């Protein structure tokens, strides 16, 4: 039987905010929400939502780069033995 580590309140709030942002971001990206509507759902001003969009987009790009670097390391490691 697995035991789950309880989330601290701070971690729970952080994860909840992240999920709410991603839902608002997706709604905005798909054209279902305006930036104003998404910001209102999150309880922030439009400018804050735009800042969050910028940070989120940069983080997504960094994740993609990291994955490519890892993939290239694996491929290079495999081919170096031949």
PDB file of N, CA, C and O in Angstrom:
ATOM      1  N   UNK A   1       0.843  -1.184   0.000  1.00  0.00           N
ATOM      2  CA  UNK A   1       0.000   0.000   0.000  1.00  0.00           C
ATOM      3  C   UNK A   1       0.884   1.242   0.000  1.00  0.00           C
ATOM      4  O   UNK A   1       1.774   1.394   0.825  1.00  0.00           O
ATOM      5  N   UNK A   2       0.640   2.127  -0.976  1.00  0.00           N
ATOM      6  CA  UNK A   2       1.415   3.360  -1.068  1.00  0.00           C
ATOM      7  C   UNK A   2       0.891   4.398  -0.100  1.00  0.00           C
ATOM      8  O   UNK A   2      -0.309   4.545   0.076  1.00  0.00           O
ATOM      9  N   UNK A   3       1.817   5.102   0.496  1.00  0.00           N
ATOM     10  CA  UNK A   3       1.402   6.213   1.345  1.00  0.00           C
ATOM     11  C   UNK A   3       1.692   7.502   0.606  1.00  0.00           C
ATOM     12  O   UNK A   3       2.766   7.666   0.029  1.00  0.00           O
ATOM     13  N   UNK A   4       0.738   8.371   0.580  1.00  0.00           N
ATOM     14  CA  UNK A   4       0.905   9.648  -0.090  1.00  0.00           C
ATOM     15  C   UNK A   4       1.440  10.673   0.891  1.00  0.00           C
ATOM     16  O   UNK A   4       0.983  10.743   2.028  1.00  0.00           O
ATOM     17  N   UNK A   5       2.390  11.451   0.423  1.00  0.00           N
ATOM     18  CA  UNK A   5       2.914  12.518   1.241  1.00  0.00           C
ATOM     19  C   UNK A   5       1.922  13.671   1.191  1.00  0.00           C
ATOM     20  O   UNK A   5       1.557  14.119   0.103  1.00  0.00           O
ATOM     21  N   UNK A   6       1.480  14.128   2.337  1.00  0.00           N
ATOM     22  CA  UNK A   6       0.515  15.221   2.313  1.00  0.00           C
ATOM     23  C   UNK A   6       1.181  16.505   1.789  1.00  0.00           C
ATOM     24  O   UNK A   6       2.344  16.782   2.067  1.00  0.00           O
ATOM     25  N   UNK A   7       0.422  17.231   0.982  1.00  0.00           N
ATOM     26  CA  UNK A   7       0.915  18.506   0.463  1.00  0.00           C
ATOM     27  C   UNK A   7       0.851  19.553   1.561  1.00  0.00           C
ATOM     28  O   UNK A   7      -0.115  19.624   2.303  1.00  0.00           O
ATOM     29  N   UNK A   8       1.875  20.354   1.615  1.00  0.00           N
ATOM     30  CA  UNK A   8       1.801  21.479   2.546  1.00  0.00           C
ATOM     31  C   UNK A   8       0.782  22.466   1.984  1.00  0.00           C
ATOM     32  O   UNK A   8       0.460  22.444   0.795  1.00  0.00           O
ATOM     33  N   UNK A   9       0.289  23.309   2.824  1.00  0.00           N
ATOM     34  CA  UNK A   9      -0.696  24.306   2.378  1.00  0.00           C
ATOM     35  C   UNK A   9      -0.117  25.197   1.289  1.00  0.00           C
ATOM     36  O   UNK A   9      -0.764  25.474   0.288  1.00  0.00           O
ATOM     37  N   UNK A  10       1.125  25.607   1.463  1.00  0.00           N
ATOM     38  CA  UNK A  10       1.761  26.482   0.465  1.00  0.00           C
ATOM     39  C   UNK A  10       1.881  25.779  -0.877  1.00  0.00           C
ATOM     40  O   UNK A  10       1.603  26.357  -1.931  1.00  0.00           O
ATOM     41  N   UNK A  11       2.285  24.508  -0.851  1.00  0.00           N
ATOM     42  CA  UNK A  11       2.427  23.742  -2.087  1.00  0.00           C
ATOM     43  C   UNK A  11       1.070  23.529  -2.751  1.00  0.00           C
ATOM     44  O   UNK A  11       0.936  23.623  -3.972  1.00  0.00           O
ATOM     45  N   UNK A  12       0.060  23.239  -1.932  1.00  0.00           N
ATOM     46  CA  UNK A  12      -1.296  23.057  -2.458  1.00  0.00           C
ATOM     47  C   UNK A  12      -1.780  24.330  -3.143  1.00  0.00           C
ATOM     48  O   UNK A  12      -2.334  24.280  -4.239  1.00  0.00           O
ATOM     49  N   UNK A  13      -1.571  25.488  -2.494  1.00  0.00           N
ATOM     50  CA  UNK A  13      -1.980  26.760  -3.090  1.00  0.00           C
ATOM     51  C   UNK A  13      -1.238  27.018  -4.397  1.00  0.00           C
ATOM     52  O   UNK A  13      -1.824  27.464  -5.383  1.00  0.00           O
ATOM     53  N   UNK A  14       0.051  26.731  -4.406  1.00  0.00           N
ATOM     54  CA  UNK A  14       0.857  26.930  -5.610  1.00  0.00           C
ATOM     55  C   UNK A  14       0.339  26.067  -6.759  1.00  0.00           C
ATOM     56  O   UNK A  14       0.173  26.544  -7.888  1.00  0.00           O
ATOM     57  N   UNK A  15       0.084  24.801  -6.473  1.00  0.00           N
ATOM     58  CA  UNK A  15      -0.420  23.890  -7.504  1.00  0.00           C
ATOM     59  C   UNK A  15      -1.812  24.305  -7.987  1.00  0.00           C
ATOM     60  O   UNK A  15      -2.111  24.221  -9.181  1.00  0.00           O
ATOM     61  N   UNK A  16      -2.655  24.740  -7.071  1.00  0.00           N
ATOM     62  CA  UNK A  16      -4.000  25.188  -7.433  1.00  0.00           C
ATOM     63  C   UNK A  16      -3.927  26.422  -8.326  1.00  0.00           C
ATOM     64  O   UNK A  16      -4.622  26.500  -9.350  1.00  0.00           O
ATOM     65  N   UNK A  17      -3.092  27.376  -7.963  1.00  0.00           N
ATOM     66  CA  UNK A  17      -2.934  28.582  -8.792  1.00  0.00           C
ATOM     67  C   UNK A  17      -2.416  28.230 -10.178  1.00  0.00           C
ATOM     68  O   UNK A  17      -2.866  28.783 -11.183  1.00  0.00           O
ATOM     69  N   UNK A  18      -1.471  27.300 -10.231  1.00  0.00           N
ATOM     70  CA  UNK A  18      -0.913  26.884 -11.515  1.00  0.00           C
ATOM     71  C   UNK A  18      -1.995  26.256 -12.397  1.00  0.00           C
ATOM     72  O   UNK A  18      -2.103  26.582 -13.578  1.00  0.00           O
ATOM     73  N   UNK A  19      -2.800  25.373 -11.814  1.00  0.00           N
ATOM     74  CA  UNK A  19      -3.874  24.735 -12.583  1.00  0.00           C
ATOM     75  C   UNK A  19      -4.896  25.766 -13.059  1.00  0.00           C
ATOM     76  O   UNK A  19      -5.339  25.726 -14.206  1.00  0.00           O
ATOM     77  N   UNK A  20      -5.252  26.698 -12.181  1.00  0.00           N
ATOM     78  CA  UNK A  20      -6.221  27.729 -12.562  1.00  0.00           C
ATOM     79  C   UNK A  20      -5.662  28.604 -13.679  1.00  0.00           C
ATOM     80  O   UNK A  20      -6.367  28.952 -14.626  1.00  0.00           O
ATOM     81  N   UNK A  21      -4.365  28.961 -13.573  1.00  0.00           N
ATOM     82  CA  UNK A  21      -3.753  29.764 -14.635  1.00  0.00           C
ATOM     83  C   UNK A  21      -3.760  29.005 -15.953  1.00  0.00           C
ATOM     84  O   UNK A  21      -4.109  29.566 -16.997  1.00  0.00           O
ATOM     85  N   UNK A  22      -3.374  27.736 -15.916  1.00  0.00           N
ATOM     86  CA  UNK A  22      -3.319  26.960 -17.150  1.00  0.00           C
ATOM     87  C   UNK A  22      -4.694  26.828 -17.791  1.00  0.00           C
ATOM     88  O   UNK A  22      -4.816  26.862 -19.013  1.00  0.00           O
ATOM     89  N   UNK A  23      -5.728  26.708 -16.979  1.00  0.00           N
ATOM     90  CA  UNK A  23      -7.093  26.657 -17.526  1.00  0.00           C
ATOM     91  C   UNK A  23      -7.459  27.993 -18.172  1.00  0.00           C
ATOM     92  O   UNK A  23      -8.018  28.026 -19.268  1.00  0.00           O
ATOM     93  N   UNK A  24      -7.141  29.100 -17.500  1.00  0.00           N
ATOM     94  CA  UNK A  24      -7.433  30.426 -18.050  1.00  0.00           C
ATOM     95  C   UNK A  24      -6.600  30.671 -19.306  1.00  0.00           C
ATOM     96  O   UNK A  24      -7.095  31.201 -20.310  1.00  0.00           O
ATOM     97  N   UNK A  25      -5.341  30.275 -19.276  1.00  0.00           N
ATOM     98  CA  UNK A  25      -4.438  30.443 -20.418  1.00  0.00           C
ATOM     99  C   UNK A  25      -4.968  29.681 -21.635  1.00  0.00           C
ATOM    100  O   UNK A  25      -5.020  30.205 -22.737  1.00  0.00           O
ATOM    101  N   UNK A  26      -5.381  28.434 -21.400  1.00  0.00           N
ATOM    102  CA  UNK A  26      -5.923  27.614 -22.484  1.00  0.00           C
ATOM    103  C   UNK A  26      -7.196  28.242 -23.045  1.00  0.00           C
ATOM    104  O   UNK A  26      -7.370  28.318 -24.263  1.00  0.00           O
ATOM    105  N   UNK A  27      -8.074  28.710 -22.165  1.00  0.00           N
ATOM    106  CA  UNK A  27      -9.292  29.375 -22.615  1.00  0.00           C
ATOM    107  C   UNK A  27      -8.990  30.603 -23.447  1.00  0.00           C
ATOM    108  O   UNK A  27      -9.636  30.863 -24.467  1.00  0.00           O
ATOM    109  N   UNK A  28      -7.979  31.348 -23.050  1.00  0.00           N
ATOM    110  CA  UNK A  28      -7.581  32.537 -23.812  1.00  0.00           C
ATOM    111  C   UNK A  28      -6.970  32.134 -25.149  1.00  0.00           C
ATOM    112  O   UNK A  28      -7.312  32.696 -26.193  1.00  0.00           O
ATOM    113  N   UNK A  29      -6.071  31.120 -25.131  1.00  0.00           N
ATOM    114  CA  UNK A  29      -5.422  30.659 -26.360  1.00  0.00           C
ATOM    115  C   UNK A  29      -6.439  30.149 -27.376  1.00  0.00           C
ATOM    116  O   UNK A  29      -6.269  30.347 -28.571  1.00  0.00           O
ATOM    117  N   UNK A  30      -7.479  29.486 -26.887  1.00  0.00           N
ATOM    118  CA  UNK A  30      -8.484  28.914 -27.785  1.00  0.00           C
ATOM    119  C   UNK A  30      -9.539  29.936 -28.193  1.00  0.00           C
ATOM    120  O   UNK A  30     -10.444  29.612 -28.961  1.00  0.00           O
ATOM    121  N   UNK A  31      -9.451  31.143 -27.663  1.00  0.00           N
ATOM    122  CA  UNK A  31     -10.380  32.201 -28.046  1.00  0.00           C
ATOM    123  C   UNK A  31     -11.693  32.205 -27.276  1.00  0.00           C
ATOM    124  O   UNK A  31     -12.610  32.931 -27.627  1.00  0.00           O
ATOM    125  N   UNK A  32     -11.771  31.401 -26.229  1.00  0.00           N
ATOM    126  CA  UNK A  32     -12.990  31.354 -25.428  1.00  0.00           C
ATOM    127  C   UNK A  32     -13.046  32.491 -24.411  1.00  0.00           C
ATOM    128  O   UNK A  32     -14.128  32.844 -23.941  1.00  0.00           O
ATOM    129  N   UNK A  33     -11.873  33.008 -24.047  1.00  0.00           N
ATOM    130  CA  UNK A  33     -11.789  34.088 -23.061  1.00  0.00           C
ATOM    131  C   UNK A  33     -10.943  35.227 -23.606  1.00  0.00           C
ATOM    132  O   UNK A  33      -9.992  34.987 -24.352  1.00  0.00           O
ATOM    133  N   UNK A  34     -11.281  36.428 -23.213  1.00  0.00           N
ATOM    134  CA  UNK A  34     -10.396  37.559 -23.481  1.00  0.00           C
ATOM    135  C   UNK A  34      -9.361  37.599 -22.363  1.00  0.00           C
ATOM    136  O   UNK A  34      -9.522  36.939 -21.327  1.00  0.00           O
ATOM    137  N   UNK A  35      -8.321  38.395 -22.548  1.00  0.00           N
ATOM    138  CA  UNK A  35      -7.347  38.554 -21.471  1.00  0.00           C
ATOM    139  C   UNK A  35      -8.022  39.144 -20.239  1.00  0.00           C
ATOM    140  O   UNK A  35      -7.726  38.758 -19.111  1.00  0.00           O
ATOM    141  N   UNK A  36      -8.951  40.055 -20.472  1.00  0.00           N
ATOM    142  CA  UNK A  36      -9.678  40.659 -19.350  1.00  0.00           C
ATOM    143  C   UNK A  36     -10.471  39.607 -18.584  1.00  0.00           C
ATOM    144  O   UNK A  36     -10.448  39.567 -17.351  1.00  0.00           O
ATOM    145  N   UNK A  37     -11.177  38.744 -19.308  1.00  0.00           N
ATOM    146  CA  UNK A  37     -11.967  37.689 -18.659  1.00  0.00           C
ATOM    147  C   UNK A  37     -11.069  36.709 -17.891  1.00  0.00           C
ATOM    148  O   UNK A  37     -11.375  36.323 -16.766  1.00  0.00           O
ATOM    149  N   UNK A  38      -9.969  36.307 -18.531  1.00  0.00           N
ATOM    150  CA  UNK A  38      -9.049  35.376 -17.877  1.00  0.00           C
ATOM    151  C   UNK A  38      -8.470  36.001 -16.611  1.00  0.00           C
ATOM    152  O   UNK A  38      -8.394  35.347 -15.565  1.00  0.00           O
ATOM    153  N   UNK A  39      -8.091  37.261 -16.693  1.00  0.00           N
ATOM    154  CA  UNK A  39      -7.534  37.953 -15.526  1.00  0.00           C
ATOM    155  C   UNK A  39      -8.571  38.023 -14.415  1.00  0.00           C
ATOM    156  O   UNK A  39      -8.252  37.786 -13.241  1.00  0.00           O
ATOM    157  N   UNK A  40      -9.800  38.317 -14.773  1.00  0.00           N
ATOM    158  CA  UNK A  40     -10.866  38.402 -13.776  1.00  0.00           C
ATOM    159  C   UNK A  40     -11.073  37.053 -13.086  1.00  0.00           C
ATOM    160  O   UNK A  40     -11.236  36.997 -11.864  1.00  0.00           O
ATOM    161  N   UNK A  41     -11.042  35.978 -13.854  1.00  0.00           N
ATOM    162  CA  UNK A  41     -11.191  34.640 -13.266  1.00  0.00           C
ATOM    163  C   UNK A  41     -10.077  34.339 -12.263  1.00  0.00           C
ATOM    164  O   UNK A  41     -10.299  33.665 -11.258  1.00  0.00           O
ATOM    165  N   UNK A  42      -8.897  34.854 -12.551  1.00  0.00           N
ATOM    166  CA  UNK A  42      -7.749  34.605 -11.674  1.00  0.00           C
ATOM    167  C   UNK A  42      -7.646  35.608 -10.530  1.00  0.00           C
ATOM    168  O   UNK A  42      -6.819  35.451  -9.636  1.00  0.00           O
ATOM    169  N   UNK A  43      -8.450  36.661 -10.609  1.00  0.00           N
ATOM    170  CA  UNK A  43      -8.415  37.675  -9.558  1.00  0.00           C
ATOM    171  C   UNK A  43      -7.210  38.592  -9.652  1.00  0.00           C
ATOM    172  O   UNK A  43      -6.704  39.074  -8.638  1.00  0.00           O
ATOM    173  N   UNK A  44      -6.723  38.803 -10.885  1.00  0.00           N
ATOM    174  CA  UNK A  44      -5.591  39.702 -11.112  1.00  0.00           C
ATOM    175  C   UNK A  44      -5.969  40.713 -12.186  1.00  0.00           C
ATOM    176  O   UNK A  44      -6.979  40.567 -12.864  1.00  0.00           O
ATOM    177  N   UNK A  45      -5.139  41.740 -12.341  1.00  0.00           N
ATOM    178  CA  UNK A  45      -5.396  42.715 -13.403  1.00  0.00           C
ATOM    179  C   UNK A  45      -4.885  42.160 -14.738  1.00  0.00           C
ATOM    180  O   UNK A  45      -4.122  41.193 -14.773  1.00  0.00           O
ATOM    181  N   UNK A  46      -5.314  42.778 -15.836  1.00  0.00           N
ATOM    182  CA  UNK A  46      -4.909  42.305 -17.160  1.00  0.00           C
ATOM    183  C   UNK A  46      -3.400  42.309 -17.330  1.00  0.00           C
ATOM    184  O   UNK A  46      -2.827  41.392 -17.918  1.00  0.00           O
ATOM    185  N   UNK A  47      -2.756  43.360 -16.829  1.00  0.00           N
ATOM    186  CA  UNK A  47      -1.305  43.466 -16.970  1.00  0.00           C
ATOM    187  C   UNK A  47      -0.607  42.302 -16.265  1.00  0.00           C
ATOM    188  O   UNK A  47       0.341  41.711 -16.799  1.00  0.00           O
ATOM    189  N   UNK A  48      -1.083  41.927 -15.098  1.00  0.00           N
ATOM    190  CA  UNK A  48      -0.501  40.793 -14.379  1.00  0.00           C
ATOM    191  C   UNK A  48      -0.706  39.510 -15.176  1.00  0.00           C
ATOM    192  O   UNK A  48       0.206  38.678 -15.273  1.00  0.00           O
ATOM    193  N   UNK A  49      -1.877  39.342 -15.769  1.00  0.00           N
ATOM    194  CA  UNK A  49      -2.120  38.155 -16.594  1.00  0.00           C
ATOM    195  C   UNK A  49      -1.150  38.121 -17.769  1.00  0.00           C
ATOM    196  O   UNK A  49      -0.579  37.076 -18.086  1.00  0.00           O
ATOM    197  N   UNK A  50      -0.921  39.265 -18.415  1.00  0.00           N
ATOM    198  CA  UNK A  50       0.022  39.312 -19.530  1.00  0.00           C
ATOM    199  C   UNK A  50       1.440  38.964 -19.066  1.00  0.00           C
ATOM    200  O   UNK A  50       2.173  38.261 -19.766  1.00  0.00           O
ATOM    201  N   UNK A  51       1.822  39.428 -17.892  1.00  0.00           N
ATOM    202  CA  UNK A  51       3.144  39.067 -17.347  1.00  0.00           C
ATOM    203  C   UNK A  51       3.223  37.561 -17.101  1.00  0.00           C
ATOM    204  O   UNK A  51       4.245  36.922 -17.380  1.00  0.00           O
ATOM    205  N   UNK A  52       2.144  37.005 -16.571  1.00  0.00           N
ATOM    206  CA  UNK A  52       2.118  35.562 -16.327  1.00  0.00           C
ATOM    207  C   UNK A  52       2.204  34.788 -17.638  1.00  0.00           C
ATOM    208  O   UNK A  52       2.877  33.752 -17.706  1.00  0.00           O
ATOM    209  N   UNK A  53       1.543  35.290 -18.678  1.00  0.00           N
ATOM    210  CA  UNK A  53       1.621  34.663 -20.000  1.00  0.00           C
ATOM    211  C   UNK A  53       3.068  34.639 -20.467  1.00  0.00           C
ATOM    212  O   UNK A  53       3.571  33.612 -20.928  1.00  0.00           O
ATOM    213  N   UNK A  54       3.745  35.768 -20.353  1.00  0.00           N
ATOM    214  CA  UNK A  54       5.147  35.849 -20.787  1.00  0.00           C
ATOM    215  C   UNK A  54       6.021  34.848 -20.035  1.00  0.00           C
ATOM    216  O   UNK A  54       6.811  34.126 -20.644  1.00  0.00           O
ATOM    217  N   UNK A  55       5.869  34.805 -18.719  1.00  0.00           N
ATOM    218  CA  UNK A  55       6.676  33.865 -17.912  1.00  0.00           C
ATOM    219  C   UNK A  55       6.352  32.414 -18.271  1.00  0.00           C
ATOM    220  O   UNK A  55       7.244  31.574 -18.374  1.00  0.00           O
ATOM    221  N   UNK A  56       5.074  32.130 -18.473  1.00  0.00           N
ATOM    222  CA  UNK A  56       4.647  30.776 -18.804  1.00  0.00           C
ATOM    223  C   UNK A  56       5.215  30.363 -20.162  1.00  0.00           C
ATOM    224  O   UNK A  56       5.740  29.248 -20.312  1.00  0.00           O
ATOM    225  N   UNK A  57       5.128  31.241 -21.151  1.00  0.00           N
ATOM    226  CA  UNK A  57       5.650  30.934 -22.482  1.00  0.00           C
ATOM    227  C   UNK A  57       7.161  30.687 -22.453  1.00  0.00           C
ATOM    228  O   UNK A  57       7.661  29.767 -23.093  1.00  0.00           O
ATOM    229  N   UNK A  58       7.887  31.504 -21.699  1.00  0.00           N
ATOM    230  CA  UNK A  58       9.333  31.314 -21.577  1.00  0.00           C
ATOM    231  C   UNK A  58       9.633  29.967 -20.909  1.00  0.00           C
ATOM    232  O   UNK A  58      10.496  29.216 -21.359  1.00  0.00           O
ATOM    233  N   UNK A  59       8.900  29.650 -19.855  1.00  0.00           N
ATOM    234  CA  UNK A  59       9.110  28.379 -19.151  1.00  0.00           C
ATOM    235  C   UNK A  59       8.830  27.197 -20.079  1.00  0.00           C
ATOM    236  O   UNK A  59       9.563  26.194 -20.059  1.00  0.00           O
ATOM    237  N   UNK A  60       7.793  27.298 -20.901  1.00  0.00           N
ATOM    238  CA  UNK A  60       7.465  26.220 -21.842  1.00  0.00           C
ATOM    239  C   UNK A  60       8.597  26.041 -22.851  1.00  0.00           C
ATOM    240  O   UNK A  60       8.959  24.913 -23.190  1.00  0.00           O
ATOM    241  N   UNK A  61       9.130  27.144 -23.361  1.00  0.00           N
ATOM    242  CA  UNK A  61      10.231  27.065 -24.313  1.00  0.00           C
ATOM    243  C   UNK A  61      11.470  26.435 -23.672  1.00  0.00           C
ATOM    244  O   UNK A  61      12.146  25.617 -24.293  1.00  0.00           O
ATOM    245  N   UNK A  62      11.756  26.802 -22.425  1.00  0.00           N
ATOM    246  CA  UNK A  62      12.901  26.218 -21.724  1.00  0.00           C
ATOM    247  C   UNK A  62      12.728  24.716 -21.541  1.00  0.00           C
ATOM    248  O   UNK A  62      13.682  23.949 -21.687  1.00  0.00           O
ATOM    249  N   UNK A  63      11.510  24.292 -21.227  1.00  0.00           N
ATOM    250  CA  UNK A  63      11.245  22.852 -21.087  1.00  0.00           C
ATOM    251  C   UNK A  63      11.529  22.122 -22.398  1.00  0.00           C
ATOM    252  O   UNK A  63      12.132  21.053 -22.417  1.00  0.00           O
ATOM    253  N   UNK A  64      11.086  22.717 -23.502  1.00  0.00           N
ATOM    254  CA  UNK A  64      11.312  22.100 -24.813  1.00  0.00           C
ATOM    255  C   UNK A  64      12.801  21.996 -25.120  1.00  0.00           C
ATOM    256  O   UNK A  64      13.270  20.976 -25.614  1.00  0.00           O
ATOM    257  N   UNK A  65      13.543  23.052 -24.821  1.00  0.00           N
ATOM    258  CA  UNK A  65      14.984  23.043 -25.072  1.00  0.00           C
ATOM    259  C   UNK A  65      15.660  21.976 -24.222  1.00  0.00           C
ATOM    260  O   UNK A  65      16.501  21.216 -24.712  1.00  0.00           O
ATOM    261  N   UNK A  66      15.288  21.899 -22.945  1.00  0.00           N
ATOM    262  CA  UNK A  66      15.878  20.891 -22.061  1.00  0.00           C
ATOM    263  C   UNK A  66      15.614  19.479 -22.573  1.00  0.00           C
ATOM    264  O   UNK A  66      16.491  18.619 -22.534  1.00  0.00           O
ATOM    265  N   UNK A  67      14.386  19.237 -23.036  1.00  0.00           N
ATOM    266  CA  UNK A  67      14.059  17.912 -23.567  1.00  0.00           C
ATOM    267  C   UNK A  67      14.885  17.592 -24.808  1.00  0.00           C
ATOM    268  O   UNK A  67      15.361  16.466 -24.974  1.00  0.00           O
ATOM    269  N   UNK A  68      15.065  18.582 -25.685  1.00  0.00           N
ATOM    270  CA  UNK A  68      15.877  18.363 -26.881  1.00  0.00           C
ATOM    271  C   UNK A  68      17.332  18.083 -26.521  1.00  0.00           C
ATOM    272  O   UNK A  68      17.969  17.213 -27.114  1.00  0.00           O
ATOM    273  N   UNK A  69      17.848  18.811 -25.550  1.00  0.00           N
ATOM    274  CA  UNK A  69      19.224  18.589 -25.118  1.00  0.00           C
ATOM    275  C   UNK A  69      19.371  17.189 -24.549  1.00  0.00           C
ATOM    276  O   UNK A  69      20.321  16.465 -24.884  1.00  0.00           O
ATOM    277  N   UNK A  70      18.426  16.767 -23.712  1.00  0.00           N
ATOM    278  CA  UNK A  70      18.479  15.412 -23.157  1.00  0.00           C
ATOM    279  C   UNK A  70      18.416  14.365 -24.266  1.00  0.00           C
ATOM    280  O   UNK A  70      19.157  13.384 -24.260  1.00  0.00           O
ATOM    281  N   UNK A  71      17.524  14.585 -25.215  1.00  0.00           N
ATOM    282  CA  UNK A  71      17.371  13.640 -26.315  1.00  0.00           C
ATOM    283  C   UNK A  71      18.662  13.563 -27.126  1.00  0.00           C
ATOM    284  O   UNK A  71      19.122  12.477 -27.469  1.00  0.00           O
ATOM    285  N   UNK A  72      19.257  14.722 -27.401  1.00  0.00           N
ATOM    286  CA  UNK A  72      20.504  14.733 -28.170  1.00  0.00           C
ATOM    287  C   UNK A  72      21.636  14.043 -27.412  1.00  0.00           C
ATOM    288  O   UNK A  72      22.461  13.370 -28.008  1.00  0.00           O
ATOM    289  N   UNK A  73      21.668  14.207 -26.089  1.00  0.00           N
ATOM    290  CA  UNK A  73      22.692  13.529 -25.288  1.00  0.00           C
ATOM    291  C   UNK A  73      22.518  12.016 -25.370  1.00  0.00           C
ATOM    292  O   UNK A  73      23.496  11.283 -25.488  1.00  0.00           O
ATOM    293  N   UNK A  74      21.265  11.568 -25.300  1.00  0.00           N
ATOM    294  CA  UNK A  74      21.005  10.128 -25.389  1.00  0.00           C
ATOM    295  C   UNK A  74      21.415   9.588 -26.752  1.00  0.00           C
ATOM    296  O   UNK A  74      22.061   8.545 -26.852  1.00  0.00           O
ATOM    297  N   UNK A  75      21.047  10.300 -27.799  1.00  0.00           N
ATOM    298  CA  UNK A  75      21.381   9.864 -29.162  1.00  0.00           C
ATOM    299  C   UNK A  75      22.895   9.864 -29.346  1.00  0.00           C
ATOM    300  O   UNK A  75      23.473   8.915 -29.859  1.00  0.00           O
ATOM    301  N   UNK A  76      23.540  10.922 -28.894  1.00  0.00           N
ATOM    302  CA  UNK A  76      24.984  11.033 -29.051  1.00  0.00           C
ATOM    303  C   UNK A  76      25.696   9.944 -28.242  1.00  0.00           C
ATOM    304  O   UNK A  76      26.676   9.372 -28.679  1.00  0.00           O
ATOM    305  N   UNK A  77      25.184   9.651 -27.069  1.00  0.00           N
ATOM    306  CA  UNK A  77      25.774   8.596 -26.235  1.00  0.00           C
ATOM    307  C   UNK A  77      25.637   7.233 -26.924  1.00  0.00           C
ATOM    308  O   UNK A  77      26.570   6.432 -26.933  1.00  0.00           O
ATOM    309  N   UNK A  78      24.486   7.000 -27.497  1.00  0.00           N
ATOM    310  CA  UNK A  78      24.257   5.710 -28.178  1.00  0.00           C
ATOM    311  C   UNK A  78      25.132   5.563 -29.404  1.00  0.00           C
ATOM    312  O   UNK A  78      25.656   4.492 -29.675  1.00  0.00           O
ATOM    313  N   UNK A  79      25.274   6.615 -30.183  1.00  0.00           N
ATOM    314  CA  UNK A  79      26.035   6.520 -31.424  1.00  0.00           C
ATOM    315  C   UNK A  79      27.534   6.551 -31.200  1.00  0.00           C
ATOM    316  O   UNK A  79      28.287   6.107 -32.043  1.00  0.00           O
ATOM    317  N   UNK A  80      27.983   7.038 -30.072  1.00  0.00           N
ATOM    318  CA  UNK A  80      29.422   7.114 -29.825  1.00  0.00           C
ATOM    319  C   UNK A  80      30.050   5.753 -29.570  1.00  0.00           C
ATOM    320  O   UNK A  80      31.248   5.589 -29.643  1.00  0.00           O
ATOM    321  N   UNK A  81      29.229   4.766 -29.261  1.00  0.00           N
ATOM    322  CA  UNK A  81      29.737   3.425 -28.979  1.00  0.00           C
ATOM    323  C   UNK A  81      29.877   2.588 -30.242  1.00  0.00           C
ATOM    324  O   UNK A  81      30.365   1.478 -30.183  1.00  0.00           O
ATOM    325  N   UNK A  82      29.452   3.031 -31.353  1.00  0.00           N
ATOM    326  CA  UNK A  82      29.494   2.238 -32.590  1.00  0.00           C
ATOM    327  C   UNK A  82      30.802   2.384 -33.262  1.00  0.00           C
ATOM    328  O   UNK A  82      31.584   2.921 -33.544  1.00  0.00           O
TER     329      UNK A  82
END
